CSV table of N, CA, C and O in Angstrom, one decimal:
chain,number,residue,atom,x,y,z
U,773,LYS,N,103.7,118.5,41.0
U,773,LYS,CA,104.3,117.2,41.4
U,773,LYS,C,104.7,117.3,42.8
U,773,LYS,O,104.7,116.4,43.6
U,774,VAL,N,105.3,118.5,43.3
U,774,VAL,CA,105.6,118.6,44.7
U,774,VAL,C,104.5,118.6,45.5
U,774,VAL,O,104.5,117.9,46.6
U,775,TYR,N,103.3,119.2,45.1
U,775,TYR,CA,102.1,119.1,46.0
U,775,TYR,C,101.6,117.7,46.0
U,775,TYR,O,101.3,117.3,47.1
U,776,VAL,N,101.7,117.0,45.1
U,776,VAL,CA,101.2,115.4,45.2
U,776,VAL,C,102.2,114.8,46.0
U,776,VAL,O,101.8,114.0,46.9
U,777,PHE,N,103.5,115.0,45.9
U,777,PHE,CA,104.5,114.3,46.8
U,777,PHE,C,104.2,114.7,48.2
U,777,PHE,O,104.2,113.8,49.1
U,778,SER,N,103.9,116.0,48.6
U,778,SER,CA,103.8,116.4,49.9
U,778,SER,C,102.5,115.7,50.5
U,778,SER,O,102.5,115.4,51.7
U,779,GLY,N,101.5,115.4,49.7
U,779,GLY,CA,100.3,114.8,50.2
U,779,GLY,C,100.5,113.3,50.5
U,779,GLY,O,99.7,112.7,51.3
U,780,GLU,N,101.6,112.8,50.1
U,780,GLU,CA,102.0,111.3,50.4
U,780,GLU,C,102.9,111.2,51.7
U,780,GLU,O,103.2,110.1,52.0
U,781,MET,N,103.2,112.3,52.3
U,781,MET,CA,104.1,112.3,53.5
U,781,MET,C,103.2,111.8,54.7
U,781,MET,O,102.0,112.0,54.6
U,782,PRO,N,103.9,111.4,55.7
U,782,PRO,CA,103.3,110.9,56.9
U,782,PRO,C,102.3,112.0,57.5
U,782,PRO,O,102.7,113.2,57.5
U,783,LEU,N,101.3,111.6,58.1
U,783,LEU,CA,100.4,112.5,58.7
U,783,LEU,C,101.0,113.3,59.8
U,783,LEU,O,100.6,114.5,60.0
U,784,ASN,N,101.9,112.8,60.5
U,784,ASN,CA,102.5,113.6,61.6
U,784,ASN,C,103.4,114.8,61.0
U,784,ASN,O,103.7,115.6,61.8
U,785,GLU,N,103.5,114.9,59.8
U,785,GLU,CA,104.3,116.0,59.2
U,785,GLU,C,103.3,117.0,58.6
U,785,GLU,O,103.7,118.0,58.0
U,786,ARG,N,102.0,116.7,58.6
U,786,ARG,CA,100.9,117.6,58.0
U,786,ARG,C,101.1,119.0,58.3
U,786,ARG,O,100.9,119.9,57.4
U,787,TYR,N,101.3,119.3,59.7
U,787,TYR,CA,101.3,120.7,59.9
U,787,TYR,C,102.7,121.3,60.1
U,787,TYR,O,103.0,122.4,60.5
U,788,ASN,N,103.6,120.6,59.7
U,788,ASN,CA,105.1,121.0,59.8
U,788,ASN,C,105.6,121.0,58.4
U,788,ASN,O,105.4,122.1,57.7
U,789,LEU,N,106.4,120.1,58.0
U,789,LEU,CA,107.2,120.1,56.7
U,789,LEU,C,106.3,120.0,55.6
U,789,LEU,O,106.4,120.7,54.6
U,790,THR,N,105.1,119.3,55.7
U,790,THR,CA,104.2,119.3,54.5
U,790,THR,C,103.6,120.5,54.2
U,790,THR,O,103.6,121.1,53.1
U,791,SER,N,103.2,121.2,55.3
U,791,SER,CA,102.5,122.5,55.2
U,791,SER,C,103.6,123.6,54.6
U,791,SER,O,103.2,124.4,53.7
U,792,GLN,N,104.7,123.5,55.0
U,792,GLN,CA,105.8,124.5,54.6
U,792,GLN,C,106.2,124.2,53.2
U,792,GLN,O,106.3,125.1,52.4
U,793,LEU,N,106.3,123.0,52.8
U,793,LEU,CA,106.6,122.6,51.5
U,793,LEU,C,105.5,123.1,50.5
U,793,LEU,O,105.8,123.6,49.4
U,794,GLN,N,104.2,122.9,50.8
U,794,GLN,CA,103.2,123.3,50.0
U,794,GLN,C,103.2,124.8,49.8
U,794,GLN,O,102.9,125.3,48.8
U,795,ARG,N,103.4,125.4,50.9
U,795,ARG,CA,103.3,127.0,50.9
U,795,ARG,C,104.5,127.5,49.9
U,795,ARG,O,104.3,128.5,49.2
U,796,ALA,N,105.6,126.9,50.1
U,796,ALA,CA,106.7,127.3,49.3
U,796,ALA,C,106.6,127.1,47.8
U,796,ALA,O,106.9,127.9,47.0
U,797,VAL,N,106.1,125.9,47.5
U,797,VAL,CA,106.0,125.6,46.1
U,797,VAL,C,104.9,126.4,45.4
U,797,VAL,O,105.0,126.8,44.2
U,798,VAL,N,103.8,126.5,46.1
U,798,VAL,CA,102.7,127.4,45.6
U,798,VAL,C,103.1,128.8,45.4
U,798,VAL,O,102.8,129.6,44.4
U,799,SER,N,104.0,129.3,46.4
U,799,SER,CA,104.4,130.7,46.3
U,799,SER,C,105.3,131.1,45.0
U,799,SER,O,105.3,132.2,44.5
U,800,ILE,N,105.9,130.0,44.4
U,800,ILE,CA,106.8,130.2,43.2
U,800,ILE,C,105.8,130.8,42.1
U,800,ILE,O,106.0,131.8,41.6
U,801,SER,N,104.8,130.1,41.8
U,801,SER,CA,103.9,130.5,40.6
U,801,SER,C,103.1,131.8,41.0
U,801,SER,O,102.9,132.6,40.2
U,802,LEU,N,102.7,131.8,42.3
U,802,LEU,CA,101.9,133.0,42.7
U,802,LEU,C,102.8,134.3,42.5
U,802,LEU,O,102.2,135.3,42.2
U,803,ASN,N,104.0,134.2,42.8
U,803,ASN,CA,104.8,135.5,42.8
U,803,ASN,C,105.2,135.8,41.3
U,803,ASN,O,105.1,137.0,41.0
U,804,ILE,N,105.4,134.7,40.5
U,804,ILE,CA,105.7,135.1,39.1
U,804,ILE,C,104.3,135.7,38.5
U,804,ILE,O,104.4,136.7,37.8
U,805,SER,N,103.2,135.1,38.8
U,805,SER,CA,102.0,135.7,38.2
U,805,SER,C,101.7,137.1,38.8
U,805,SER,O,101.3,138.0,38.0
U,806,GLU,N,101.9,137.4,40.0
U,806,GLU,CA,101.8,138.7,40.7
U,806,GLU,C,102.6,139.7,40.0
U,806,GLU,O,102.3,140.8,39.6
U,807,GLY,N,104.0,139.2,39.8
U,807,GLY,CA,105.0,140.2,39.2
U,807,GLY,C,104.6,140.4,37.7
U,807,GLY,O,105.0,141.6,37.2
U,808,ALA,N,104.1,139.6,37.0
U,808,ALA,CA,103.6,139.8,35.7
U,808,ALA,C,102.6,140.8,35.5
U,808,ALA,O,102.6,141.5,34.4
U,809,GLY,N,102.0,141.1,36.5
U,809,GLY,CA,100.9,142.2,36.4
U,809,GLY,C,101.5,143.5,36.9
U,809,GLY,O,100.7,144.5,36.9
U,810,CYS,N,102.7,143.5,37.1
U,810,CYS,CA,103.3,144.9,37.5
U,810,CYS,C,103.5,145.8,36.2
U,810,CYS,O,103.6,145.3,35.1
U,811,ASN,N,103.6,147.1,36.5
U,811,ASN,CA,103.8,148.0,35.4
U,811,ASN,C,105.2,148.2,34.9
U,811,ASN,O,105.4,148.7,33.8
U,812,THR,N,106.3,147.8,35.7
U,812,THR,CA,107.7,148.0,35.2
U,812,THR,C,108.4,146.7,35.4
U,812,THR,O,108.1,145.9,36.2
U,813,ASN,N,109.5,146.6,34.7
U,813,ASN,CA,110.4,145.4,34.9
U,813,ASN,C,111.1,145.5,36.3
U,813,ASN,O,111.2,144.4,36.8
U,814,LYS,N,111.3,146.6,36.8
U,814,LYS,CA,111.8,146.7,38.1
U,814,LYS,C,110.9,146.0,39.1
U,814,LYS,O,111.4,145.2,40.0
U,815,GLU,N,109.6,146.3,39.1
U,815,GLU,CA,108.7,145.8,39.9
U,815,GLU,C,108.6,144.2,39.7
U,815,GLU,O,108.5,143.4,40.6
U,816,PHE,N,108.5,143.8,38.4
U,816,PHE,CA,108.5,142.4,38.1
U,816,PHE,C,109.6,141.7,38.7
U,816,PHE,O,109.5,140.6,39.2
U,817,VAL,N,110.9,142.2,38.6
U,817,VAL,CA,112.1,141.6,39.0
U,817,VAL,C,111.9,141.4,40.6
U,817,VAL,O,112.4,140.3,41.0
U,818,LYS,N,111.4,142.3,41.4
U,818,LYS,CA,111.1,142.1,42.7
U,818,LYS,C,110.4,140.8,43.0
U,818,LYS,O,110.8,140.0,43.9
U,819,PHE,N,109.4,140.5,42.3
U,819,PHE,CA,108.5,139.3,42.5
U,819,PHE,C,109.3,138.1,42.0
U,819,PHE,O,109.1,137.0,42.5
U,820,LEU,N,110.1,138.2,40.9
U,820,LEU,CA,110.8,137.0,40.5
U,820,LEU,C,111.8,136.6,41.5
U,820,LEU,O,112.1,135.4,41.6
U,821,TRP,N,112.4,137.7,42.3
U,821,TRP,CA,113.3,137.3,43.3
U,821,TRP,C,112.6,136.5,44.4
U,821,TRP,O,113.2,135.6,44.9
U,822,TYR,N,111.4,136.9,44.8
U,822,TYR,CA,110.5,136.2,45.6
U,822,TYR,C,110.3,134.7,45.2
U,822,TYR,O,110.5,133.8,46.0
U,823,ALA,N,110.0,134.5,43.9
U,823,ALA,CA,109.9,133.3,43.3
U,823,ALA,C,111.1,132.4,43.4
U,823,ALA,O,111.1,131.3,43.7
U,824,TYR,N,112.2,133.1,43.1
U,824,TYR,CA,113.6,132.4,43.2
U,824,TYR,C,113.8,131.9,44.6
U,824,TYR,O,114.3,130.7,44.7
U,825,ARG,N,113.5,132.7,45.6
U,825,ARG,CA,113.8,132.4,47.0
U,825,ARG,C,112.9,131.2,47.3
U,825,ARG,O,113.2,130.3,48.0
U,826,SER,N,111.7,131.3,46.9
U,826,SER,CA,110.7,130.2,47.2
U,826,SER,C,111.1,128.9,46.6
U,826,SER,O,110.9,127.8,47.1
U,827,THR,N,111.7,129.0,45.4
U,827,THR,CA,112.2,127.8,44.7
U,827,THR,C,113.4,127.1,45.6
U,827,THR,O,113.4,125.9,45.9
U,828,LYS,N,114.3,127.9,46.1
U,828,LYS,CA,115.4,127.5,47.0
U,828,LYS,C,114.8,126.9,48.2
U,828,LYS,O,115.3,125.9,48.8
U,829,GLU,N,113.7,127.5,48.7
U,829,GLU,CA,113.1,127.0,49.9
U,829,GLU,C,112.5,125.7,49.7
U,829,GLU,O,112.5,124.7,50.5
U,830,THR,N,111.8,125.5,48.5
U,830,THR,CA,111.2,124.2,48.3
U,830,THR,C,112.2,123.1,48.2
U,830,THR,O,112.2,122.1,48.6
U,831,ILE,N,113.4,123.5,47.5
U,831,ILE,CA,114.4,122.5,47.3
U,831,ILE,C,115.0,122.2,48.7
U,831,ILE,O,115.3,120.8,49.0
U,832,THR,N,115.1,123.0,49.6
U,832,THR,CA,115.6,122.8,50.9
U,832,THR,C,114.6,121.9,51.6
U,832,THR,O,115.1,120.9,52.4
U,833,CYS,N,113.3,122.1,51.5
U,833,CYS,CA,112.4,121.2,52.3
U,833,CYS,C,112.4,119.9,51.6
U,833,CYS,O,112.4,118.9,52.4
U,834,LEU,N,112.7,119.7,50.3
U,834,LEU,CA,112.8,118.4,49.7
U,834,LEU,C,114.0,117.7,50.2
U,834,LEU,O,114.0,116.5,50.5
U,835,GLU,N,115.1,118.4,50.4
U,835,GLU,CA,116.3,117.9,50.9
U,835,GLU,C,116.0,117.3,52.4
U,835,GLU,O,116.5,116.2,52.7
U,836,LEU,N,115.3,118.1,53.1
U,836,LEU,CA,115.0,117.7,54.5
U,836,LEU,C,114.2,116.4,54.5
U,836,LEU,O,114.4,115.5,55.3
U,837,CYS,N,113.2,116.3,53.5
U,837,CYS,CA,112.4,115.1,53.4
U,837,CYS,C,113.2,113.9,53.1
U,837,CYS,O,113.0,112.8,53.6
U,838,LYS,N,114.1,114.1,52.2
U,838,LYS,CA,115.0,113.0,51.9
U,838,LYS,C,116.0,112.5,53.1
U,838,LYS,O,116.0,111.4,53.4
U,839,ARG,N,116.5,113.6,53.8
U,839,ARG,CA,117.4,113.2,54.9
U,839,ARG,C,116.5,112.6,56.1
U,839,ARG,O,117.1,111.7,56.8
U,840,LEU,N,115.3,113.0,56.2
U,840,LEU,CA,114.5,112.4,57.3
U,840,LEU,C,113.8,111.2,56.8
U,840,LEU,O,112.9,110.6,57.6
U,841,LYS,N,114.1,110.6,55.6
U,841,LYS,CA,113.4,109.5,55.0
U,841,LYS,C,111.9,109.5,55.0
U,841,LYS,O,111.3,108.6,55.3
U,842,LEU,N,111.5,110.7,54.5
U,842,LEU,CA,110.0,110.8,54.4
U,842,LEU,C,109.6,110.6,52.8
U,842,LEU,O,108.4,110.8,52.6
U,843,ASP,N,110.4,110.1,52.1
U,843,ASP,CA,110.3,109.9,50.8
U,843,ASP,C,110.3,108.5,50.4
U,843,ASP,O,111.2,107.8,50.0
U,844,SER,N,109.0,107.9,50.6
U,844,SER,CA,108.9,106.5,50.3
U,844,SER,C,109.1,105.9,48.9
U,844,SER,O,109.3,104.8,48.6
U,845,ASN,N,108.9,106.8,48.0
U,845,ASN,CA,108.9,106.5,46.6
U,845,ASN,C,110.2,107.1,45.8
U,845,ASN,O,110.2,107.0,44.6
U,846,ASN,N,111.0,107.6,46.6
U,846,ASN,CA,112.3,108.2,46.0
U,846,ASN,C,112.0,109.2,45.0
U,846,ASN,O,112.6,109.2,44.0
U,847,ASN,N,111.2,110.2,45.2
U,847,ASN,CA,110.9,111.3,44.3
U,847,ASN,C,111.7,112.5,44.5
U,847,ASN,O,111.9,113.3,43.7
U,848,THR,N,112.3,112.7,45.7
U,848,THR,CA,112.9,113.9,46.0
U,848,THR,C,114.1,114.3,45.2
U,848,THR,O,114.3,115.4,44.7
U,849,THR,N,114.9,113.3,44.7
U,849,THR,CA,116.1,113.7,43.9
U,849,THR,C,115.6,114.2,42.6
U,849,THR,O,116.1,115.4,42.1
U,850,THR,N,114.5,113.7,41.9
U,850,THR,CA,114.1,114.2,40.6
U,850,THR,C,113.4,115.5,40.8
U,850,THR,O,113.6,116.5,40.1
U,851,LEU,N,112.7,115.7,42.0
U,851,LEU,CA,112.0,116.9,42.2
U,851,LEU,C,113.0,118.2,42.6
U,851,LEU,O,112.8,119.3,42.1
U,852,MET,N,114.0,117.7,43.2
U,852,MET,CA,115.1,118.8,43.6
U,852,MET,C,115.8,119.2,42.3
U,852,MET,O,116.2,120.3,42.1
U,853,LYS,N,116.1,118.2,41.4
U,853,LYS,CA,116.7,118.5,40.1
U,853,LYS,C,115.9,119.6,39.2
U,853,LYS,O,116.3,120.5,38.7
U,854,GLU,N,114.5,119.2,39.2
U,854,GLU,CA,113.6,120.1,38.5
U,854,GLU,C,113.5,121.5,39.2
U,854,GLU,O,113.4,122.5,38.6
U,855,GLY,N,113.6,121.5,40.5
U,855,GLY,CA,113.7,122.8,41.2
U,855,GLY,C,115.0,123.6,40.8
U,855,GLY,O,114.9,124.8,40.8
U,856,ASP,N,116.0,122.9,40.7
U,856,ASP,CA,117.3,123.5,40.4
U,856,ASP,C,117.2,124.1,38.9
U,856,ASP,O,117.6,125.2,38.8
U,857,GLU,N,116.6,123.4,38.1
U,857,GLU,CA,116.4,123.9,36.7
U,857,GLU,C,115.4,125.1,36.7
U,857,GLU,O,115.6,126.1,36.0
U,858,LEU,N,114.4,125.0,37.4
U,858,LEU,CA,113.5,126.1,37.6
U,858,LEU,C,114.1,127.4,38.1
U,858,LEU,O,114.0,128.6,37.7
U,859,SER,N,114.9,127.2,39.2
U,859,SER,CA,115.6,128.4,39.8
U,859,SER,C,116.6,129.0,38.9
U,859,SER,O,116.7,130.2,38.8
U,860,ALA,N,117.3,128.2,38.0
U,860,ALA,CA,118.2,128.7,37.1
U,860,ALA,C,117.5,129.4,36.0
U,860,ALA,O,117.9,130.5,35.5
U,861,MET,N,116.2,129.0,35.6
U,861,MET,CA,115.5,129.8,34.6
U,861,MET,C,114.9,131.1,35.1
U,861,MET,O,115.1,132.1,34.5
U,862,ILE,N,114.6,131.0,36.4
U,862,ILE,CA,114.1,132.4,37.0
U,862,ILE,C,115.3,133.3,37.1
U,862,ILE,O,115.1,134.4,36.8
U,863,TYR,N,116.4,132.8,37.6
U,863,TYR,CA,117.5,133.6,37.7
U,863,TYR,C,118.1,134.2,36.4
U,863,TYR,O,118.4,135.5,36.2
U,864,SER,N,118.0,133.4,35.3
U,864,SER,CA,118.3,133.8,33.9
U,864,SER,C,117.4,135.0,33.5
U,864,SER,O,117.8,135.9,32.9
U,865,PHE,N,116.1,134.7,33.8
U,865,PHE,CA,115.0,135.8,33.4
U,865,PHE,C,115.3,137.0,34.1
U,865,PHE,O,115.3,138.1,33.6
U,866,ILE,N,115.6,137.0,35.4
U,866,ILE,CA,115.9,138.1,36.2
U,866,ILE,C,117.2,138.9,35.6
U,866,ILE,O,117.1,140.1,35.4
U,867,LYS,N,118.2,138.2,35.3
U,867,LYS,CA,119.4,138.8,34.6
U,867,LYS,C,119.0,139.5,33.3
U,867,LYS,O,119.6,140.5,33.0
U,868,LYS,N,118.1,138.8,32.6
U,868,LYS,CA,117.8,139.4,31.3
U,868,LYS,C,117.0,140.6,31.4
U,868,LYS,O,117.3,141.7,30.8
U,869,LEU,N,116.2,140.7,32.4
U,869,LEU,CA,115.4,141.9,32.7
U,869,LEU,C,116.2,143.0,33.3
U,869,LEU,O,115.8,144.2,33.0
U,870,THR,N,117.2,142.7,33.9
U,870,THR,CA,118.0,143.7,34.6
U,870,THR,C,119.3,144.1,33.7
U,870,THR,O,120.0,145.0,34.2
U,871,ALA,N,119.6,143.5,32.7
U,871,ALA,CA,120.7,143.7,31.9
U,871,ALA,C,120.8,145.0,31.2
U,871,ALA,O,121.8,145.7,31.0
U,872,ASN,N,119.7,145.5,30.8
U,872,ASN,CA,119.7,146.8,30.0
U,872,ASN,C,119.3,148.0,30.9
U,872,ASN,O,118.9,149.1,30.4
U,873,ARG,N,119.7,148.0,32.1
U,873,ARG,CA,119.5,149.1,33.0
U,873,ARG,C,120.5,150.1,32.9
U,873,ARG,O,121.6,150.0,32.6
């Protein structure tokens, strides 16, 4: 959804905010995937933290889009809410994996 949204942004943002937003949102799933291939929970958690931070970065980019009025279809509020939900799930998973240390 974020990738589609970013594709609708003005062309003058293509190499700035659009690019940053796309990199941040893709990084979330890539880090979770990479971490899932690790041998230990400790290693996995390291990549979950990267994904968590990328989620926060994505939310911040969306907030900037909203403030800069780059959201012609008013999607940022919904996307930020979903980002908050995702970051909470990642954080909860991290806490679950580190609880038994």
